[in-house]
Structures are given as structure tokens and as C-alpha cells.
mmCIF file of C-alpha atoms in Angstrom:
data_model
loop_
_atom_site.group_PDB
_atom_site.id
_atom_site.type_symbol
_atom_site.label_atom_id
_atom_site.label_comp_id
_atom_site.label_asym_id
_atom_site.label_seq_id
_atom_site.Cartn_x
_atom_site.Cartn_y
_atom_site.Cartn_z
ATOM 1 C CA MET S 126 0.000 0.000 0.000
ATOM 2 C CA ASN S 127 1.333 3.421 -0.941
ATOM 3 C CA LYS S 128 2.256 5.311 2.207
ATOM 4 C CA PHE S 129 0.609 8.404 0.740
ATOM 5 C CA SER S 130 -2.700 6.702 -0.081
ATOM 6 C CA SER S 131 -4.280 7.860 3.149
ATOM 7 C CA PHE S 132 -3.099 11.479 2.742
ATOM 8 C CA PRO S 133 -6.475 12.839 1.521
ATOM 9 C CA ALA S 134 -8.143 11.268 4.549
ATOM 10 C CA LEU S 135 -5.579 12.934 6.800
ATOM 11 C CA GLN S 136 -6.272 16.228 5.077
ATOM 12 C CA ARG S 137 -9.994 15.784 5.668
ATOM 13 C CA SER S 138 -9.287 15.114 9.328
ATOM 14 C CA ALA S 139 -7.087 18.198 9.519
ATOM 15 C CA LEU S 140 -9.780 20.239 7.799
ATOM 16 C CA ASN S 141 -12.390 19.072 10.302
ATOM 17 C CA LEU S 142 -9.988 19.845 13.134
ATOM 18 C CA ALA S 143 -9.387 23.345 11.771
ATOM 19 C CA LEU S 144 -13.122 23.955 11.545
ATOM 20 C CA ALA S 145 -13.659 22.722 15.076
ATOM 21 C CA ALA S 146 -10.776 24.822 16.397
ATOM 22 C CA SER S 147 -12.081 27.909 14.623
ATOM 23 C CA ALA S 148 -15.574 27.389 16.036
ATOM 24 C CA LEU S 149 -14.183 26.788 19.506
ATOM 25 C CA CYS S 150 -12.079 29.944 19.423
ATOM 26 C CA ALA S 151 -15.017 31.969 18.159
ATOM 27 C CA THR S 152 -17.351 30.772 20.921
ATOM 28 C CA SER S 153 -15.021 30.535 23.909
ATOM 29 C CA ALA S 154 -14.764 34.260 24.593
ATOM 30 C CA TRP S 155 -15.653 34.954 28.209
ATOM 31 C CA ALA S 156 -18.403 37.462 27.414
ATOM 32 C CA ASP S 157 -20.017 39.586 24.755
ATOM 33 C CA THR S 158 -19.220 43.224 25.495
ATOM 34 C CA SER S 159 -20.922 45.041 22.590
ATOM 35 C CA PHE S 160 -24.577 45.001 21.573
ATOM 36 C CA HIS S 161 -26.817 46.777 19.077
ATOM 37 C CA ALA S 162 -30.377 47.471 20.221
ATOM 38 C CA SER S 163 -33.463 48.906 18.544
ATOM 39 C CA VAL S 164 -36.960 49.741 19.763
ATOM 40 C CA ASN S 165 -39.937 50.155 17.433
ATOM 41 C CA THR S 166 -42.447 52.639 18.865
ATOM 42 C CA ALA S 167 -44.764 52.827 15.826
ATOM 43 C CA ALA S 168 -47.709 51.560 17.904
ATOM 44 C CA TRP S 169 -47.747 54.834 19.878
ATOM 45 C CA ALA S 170 -47.165 57.312 17.051
ATOM 46 C CA GLY S 171 -48.101 60.893 17.832
ATOM 47 C CA ALA S 172 -47.500 60.697 21.585
ATOM 48 C CA SER S 173 -44.537 61.683 23.713
ATOM 49 C CA GLY S 174 -42.578 59.210 25.784
ATOM 50 C CA TRP S 175 -39.343 58.397 27.554
ATOM 51 C CA LEU S 176 -36.509 55.903 27.300
ATOM 52 C CA ASP S 177 -35.142 54.831 30.673
ATOM 53 C CA PHE S 178 -31.543 53.496 30.658
ATOM 54 C CA GLN S 179 -30.451 52.035 34.007
ATOM 55 C CA PHE S 180 -27.135 50.457 35.053
ATOM 56 C CA ASN S 181 -27.262 49.250 38.641
ATOM 57 C CA PRO S 182 -25.147 46.896 40.770
ATOM 58 C CA GLY S 183 -26.807 43.995 42.527
ATOM 59 C CA GLN S 184 -25.330 45.320 45.763
ATOM 60 C CA SER S 185 -22.367 47.420 46.774
ATOM 61 C CA PRO S 186 -19.540 46.996 46.298
ATOM 62 C CA ALA S 187 -19.618 45.252 42.936
ATOM 63 C CA PRO S 188 -16.668 44.973 40.529
ATOM 64 C CA ALA S 189 -16.415 48.272 38.668
ATOM 65 C CA ALA S 190 -18.252 48.353 35.340
ATOM 66 C CA GLN S 191 -19.467 50.921 32.867
ATOM 67 C CA VAL S 192 -21.570 51.018 29.734
ATOM 68 C CA ARG S 193 -21.148 53.453 26.863
ATOM 69 C CA ILE S 194 -24.374 54.170 24.986
ATOM 70 C CA SER S 195 -23.705 55.650 21.557
ATOM 71 C CA ASN S 196 -24.718 55.930 17.883
ATOM 72 C CA PHE S 197 -28.241 57.046 18.671
ATOM 73 C CA SER S 198 -30.916 57.069 15.995
ATOM 74 C CA GLY S 199 -34.531 58.191 16.399
ATOM 75 C CA ASN S 200 -36.648 61.213 17.275
ATOM 76 C CA PHE S 201 -35.181 62.233 20.631
ATOM 77 C CA GLY S 202 -36.418 65.247 22.536
ATOM 78 C CA SER S 203 -34.291 67.864 24.265
ATOM 79 C CA GLN S 204 -35.233 67.001 27.831
ATOM 80 C CA LEU S 205 -33.244 64.469 29.838
ATOM 81 C CA PHE S 206 -32.360 63.571 33.406
ATOM 82 C CA LEU S 207 -29.100 62.040 34.644
ATOM 83 C CA GLU S 208 -28.834 60.432 38.059
ATOM 84 C CA GLY S 209 -25.997 58.731 39.890
ATOM 85 C CA GLN S 210 -22.881 57.880 37.899
ATOM 86 C CA ALA S 211 -24.165 59.086 34.526
ATOM 87 C CA SER S 212 -22.839 61.680 32.085
ATOM 88 C CA GLY S 213 -22.703 62.596 28.406
ATOM 89 C CA ASN S 214 -24.923 63.680 25.530
ATOM 90 C CA LEU S 215 -26.566 62.298 22.393
ATOM 91 C CA ALA S 216 -23.835 63.465 20.040
ATOM 92 C CA ASP S 217 -20.878 62.008 21.936
ATOM 93 C CA GLY S 218 -22.634 59.213 23.785
ATOM 94 C CA PHE S 219 -23.491 58.644 27.422
ATOM 95 C CA ILE S 220 -21.445 56.794 30.041
ATOM 96 C CA LEU S 221 -23.164 55.021 32.924
ATOM 97 C CA GLY S 222 -21.084 53.541 35.738
ATOM 98 C CA ASN S 223 -22.114 51.268 38.581
ATOM 99 C CA GLY S 224 -20.465 53.292 41.340
ATOM 100 C CA SER S 225 -23.819 54.325 42.828
ATOM 101 C CA ALA S 226 -26.761 52.182 43.861
ATOM 102 C CA PHE S 227 -28.914 53.834 41.151
ATOM 103 C CA ASN S 228 -27.483 55.094 37.839
ATOM 104 C CA ASP S 229 -29.940 56.373 35.268
ATOM 105 C CA LEU S 230 -30.365 58.173 31.954
ATOM 106 C CA PHE S 231 -33.987 59.224 31.424
ATOM 107 C CA HIS S 232 -34.454 60.736 27.954
ATOM 108 C CA ALA S 233 -37.511 62.290 26.305
ATOM 109 C CA ILE S 234 -38.564 60.938 22.890
ATOM 110 C CA GLN S 235 -41.318 61.414 20.341
ATOM 111 C CA LEU S 236 -43.010 58.054 19.918
ATOM 112 C CA GLY S 237 -43.644 56.682 16.450
ATOM 113 C CA SER S 238 -40.134 56.136 15.075
ATOM 114 C CA ASN S 239 -37.567 53.387 15.466
ATOM 115 C CA PHE S 240 -34.900 54.092 18.080
ATOM 116 C CA SER S 241 -31.521 52.393 17.957
ATOM 117 C CA PHE S 242 -28.224 52.633 19.817
ATOM 118 C CA ASP S 243 -25.062 50.684 20.618
ATOM 119 C CA LEU S 244 -24.001 49.397 24.039
ATOM 120 C CA THR S 245 -20.354 48.787 24.948
ATOM 121 C CA PHE S 246 -19.557 47.298 28.360
ATOM 122 C CA SER S 247 -16.162 47.472 30.054
ATOM 123 C CA GLY S 248 -14.504 47.469 33.465
ATOM 124 C CA ASP S 249 -13.149 45.251 36.211
ATOM 125 C CA VAL S 250 -16.257 43.063 36.072
ATOM 126 C CA PHE S 251 -14.623 41.151 33.205
ATOM 127 C CA SER S 252 -11.273 40.597 34.909
ATOM 128 C CA THR S 253 -11.906 40.601 38.663
ATOM 129 C CA PRO S 254 -13.456 37.546 40.376
ATOM 130 C CA GLY S 255 -16.550 38.200 42.466
ATOM 131 C CA GLN S 256 -20.115 37.238 43.203
ATOM 132 C CA VAL S 257 -21.946 40.517 42.644
ATOM 133 C CA GLY S 258 -23.178 41.417 39.179
ATOM 134 C CA THR S 259 -24.458 44.582 37.520
ATOM 135 C CA THR S 260 -27.593 44.900 35.389
ATOM 136 C CA PHE S 261 -28.294 47.165 32.415
ATOM 137 C CA SER S 262 -31.973 47.623 31.567
ATOM 138 C CA LEU S 263 -34.039 49.647 29.127
ATOM 139 C CA GLY S 264 -37.596 50.759 29.796
ATOM 140 C CA LEU S 265 -40.057 52.549 27.508
ATOM 141 C CA LEU S 266 -42.474 54.860 29.287
ATOM 142 C CA ALA S 267 -45.409 57.045 28.292
ATOM 143 C CA GLY S 268 -45.420 60.817 28.611
ATOM 144 C CA ASP S 269 -46.597 60.591 32.220
ATOM 145 C CA GLN S 270 -43.152 59.127 33.091
ATOM 146 C CA GLN S 271 -44.855 56.317 35.013
ATOM 147 C CA SER S 272 -46.722 53.977 32.628
ATOM 148 C CA TYR S 273 -44.542 51.360 30.955
ATOM 149 C CA LEU S 274 -45.106 50.606 27.254
ATOM 150 C CA GLY S 275 -44.320 47.292 25.555
ATOM 151 C CA ASN S 276 -44.008 45.518 28.906
ATOM 152 C CA PRO S 277 -46.432 46.760 31.588
ATOM 153 C CA ALA S 278 -44.286 45.108 34.263
ATOM 154 C CA GLY S 279 -41.212 47.205 33.477
ATOM 155 C CA ALA S 280 -38.136 47.019 31.260
ATOM 156 C CA LEU S 281 -38.176 45.774 27.663
ATOM 157 C CA PHE S 282 -34.873 43.944 28.122
ATOM 158 C CA GLN S 283 -31.918 43.642 30.442
ATOM 159 C CA ILE S 284 -28.288 42.552 30.182
ATOM 160 C CA ASP S 285 -26.718 41.039 33.297
ATOM 161 C CA LEU S 286 -22.946 41.285 33.770
ATOM 162 C CA MET S 287 -21.456 38.684 36.101
ATOM 163 C CA PRO S 288 -17.774 38.484 37.117
ATOM 164 C CA ALA S 289 -15.853 35.216 37.104
ATOM 165 C CA ASP S 290 -16.706 33.031 40.099
ATOM 166 C CA ALA S 291 -15.788 29.505 41.233
ATOM 167 C CA GLY S 292 -14.142 28.622 37.947
ATOM 168 C CA ALA S 293 -16.947 30.037 35.768
ATOM 169 C CA PRO S 294 -15.853 32.786 33.353
ATOM 170 C CA ALA S 295 -17.286 36.287 33.380
ATOM 171 C CA SER S 296 -20.495 36.502 31.379
ATOM 172 C CA THR S 297 -23.145 38.765 29.892
ATOM 173 C CA THR S 298 -26.692 37.427 29.744
ATOM 174 C CA LEU S 299 -29.420 39.030 27.630
ATOM 175 C CA SER S 300 -33.068 38.686 28.693
ATOM 176 C CA LEU S 301 -36.065 39.999 26.756
ATOM 177 C CA LEU S 302 -38.721 40.899 29.331
ATOM 178 C CA GLY S 303 -41.955 41.060 27.419
ATOM 179 C CA GLY S 304 -40.647 43.490 24.840
ATOM 180 C CA GLN S 305 -39.969 40.879 22.163
ATOM 181 C CA SER S 306 -42.462 42.419 19.753
ATOM 182 C CA ILE S 307 -40.856 45.864 19.728
ATOM 183 C CA ALA S 308 -37.264 45.439 20.981
ATOM 184 C CA THR S 309 -34.422 43.641 19.221
ATOM 185 C CA VAL S 310 -30.950 43.197 20.676
ATOM 186 C CA SER S 311 -27.980 41.441 19.112
ATOM 187 C CA ALA S 312 -24.386 40.938 20.201
ATOM 188 C CA VAL S 313 -21.732 42.583 18.023
ATOM 189 C CA PRO S 314 -18.711 40.274 17.468
ATOM 190 C CA GLU S 315 -15.455 41.542 18.923
ATOM 191 C CA PRO S 316 -12.595 42.335 16.464
ATOM 192 C CA GLN S 317 -10.602 39.397 17.848
ATOM 193 C CA SER S 318 -13.478 37.071 16.966
ATOM 194 C CA TYR S 319 -13.249 38.207 13.337
ATOM 195 C CA ALA S 320 -9.481 37.673 13.440
ATOM 196 C CA LEU S 321 -9.890 34.141 14.749
ATOM 197 C CA LEU S 322 -12.484 33.366 12.113
ATOM 198 C CA LEU S 323 -10.229 34.677 9.331
ATOM 199 C CA ALA S 324 -7.310 32.661 10.703
ATOM 200 C CA GLY S 325 -9.446 29.520 10.671
ATOM 201 C CA LEU S 326 -10.582 30.208 7.121
ATOM 202 C CA GLY S 327 -6.956 30.725 6.094
ATOM 203 C CA VAL S 328 -5.999 27.303 7.440
ATOM 204 C CA ILE S 329 -8.929 25.747 5.630
ATOM 205 C CA GLY S 330 -7.932 27.438 2.354
ATOM 206 C CA LEU S 331 -4.341 26.235 2.696
ATOM 207 C CA LEU S 332 -5.470 22.670 3.274
ATOM 208 C CA ALA S 333 -7.799 22.856 0.279
ATOM 209 C CA ARG S 334 -4.971 24.101 -1.985
ATOM 210 C CA ARG S 335 -2.687 21.315 -0.821
ATOM 211 C CA GLN S 336 -5.388 18.741 -1.465
ATOM 212 C CA ARG S 337 -5.927 19.996 -5.036
ATOM 213 C CA ALA S 338 -2.169 19.887 -5.688
ATOM 214 C CA ALA S 339 -1.811 16.330 -4.345
#
């Protein structure tokens, strides 16, 4: 038997291994840190309302964390309220920290359009072990600043940040809380995830070229 007769089979095995390694690298990141969110308020066109962005620790102290809210789109009003560790503006983006028990951006909007924005999380929560998490949530309220829209019980969605604990890696967990019909949220892949994917595809291409030349 020719010692090279099994070479294509070995290449197929290597190809499968490369695919598996690429998938593993792409999914083993400890947490998603960037998200894109949108809220469709067409059902309440013509009325005024509010978007309520909160970023609160489960208890104090919690590992330091912050969220940058940027790239706003939609019919925002001029009135807003900032409370706790919150600062910024629509043009440059807002920063909410978890250094206070309650951290809030409460922004006026004109209902009827689609509102979108990006969320970028950072801080010690992703590198410091602990047992106390921090929660980001978004609520949609009517003009009375009290009645919730989309989910009468409260927020449309929340993202929980948990530090590493007892061998479990740090994590971000997205929960839609009754706002599925009007709110969409998706994780944005990190640049290193794209790099890993491209590296995996490069290995696959090299193996394919070698197989054709054999």
C-alpha cells in the first residue's frame, strides 16, 4: 500500500480539526461586550414618551463596570435627566457607571419612530473575580413618566454582567422581558473574533490548496 494513499483522509481530518478549532475559538470568549439594540415605537405614534436606561449593581460593592451608549438614531427630545454615575450627551454618547446604587439616563422621545443605539460594556467586572453582578436595563415609558409601554411590568430587556466566580468565566446574559415584539438586541462580534475566524478560514484554504495539488 502506498504510504501516501491515506493522505487525503488525513487532510480531511485536519480540515475538520481546523473547523472545530475555529468554532471553539469563536465561541469561547468569556463574554459579549458590545450590543446593538433597537426599539420600534410605531404603535404609539403621535405621543410623547421616555426611554429609561439604568445600570445598577446587585449590591455594593460590585466589581467596577461601565456602559457606553452611543450611535443614537430616532426622534429624541431635548429634555433628559441624569442620576448617579451618569454623564454625556446624544452626540458624543453617554457613560453610565455602577459606582452608585442607582445610575440612570432618562431621555424624552417622540413616539412613532424606530430608536436604535449601541451598548459597549467594560470594566473590572470582566477581569476581577466576584459574586456581585451589575444589570443594564431599558424601559419605555409614556409621557406621564410612570406607565410602561411594551411591557407593563417594566423594562423591555436587560443585560446582566457577572464576574468570574468559582471557575466560571465572566459573562453577559441578555433577557427579553416582554418586549420581544418591539425590541431587538444582538451581540456585536469583537474584532478578535473576526481575526480568529479569518485565521481559521486561512488554514482551511491552505489545506484545500494542498489537497488539489496532491
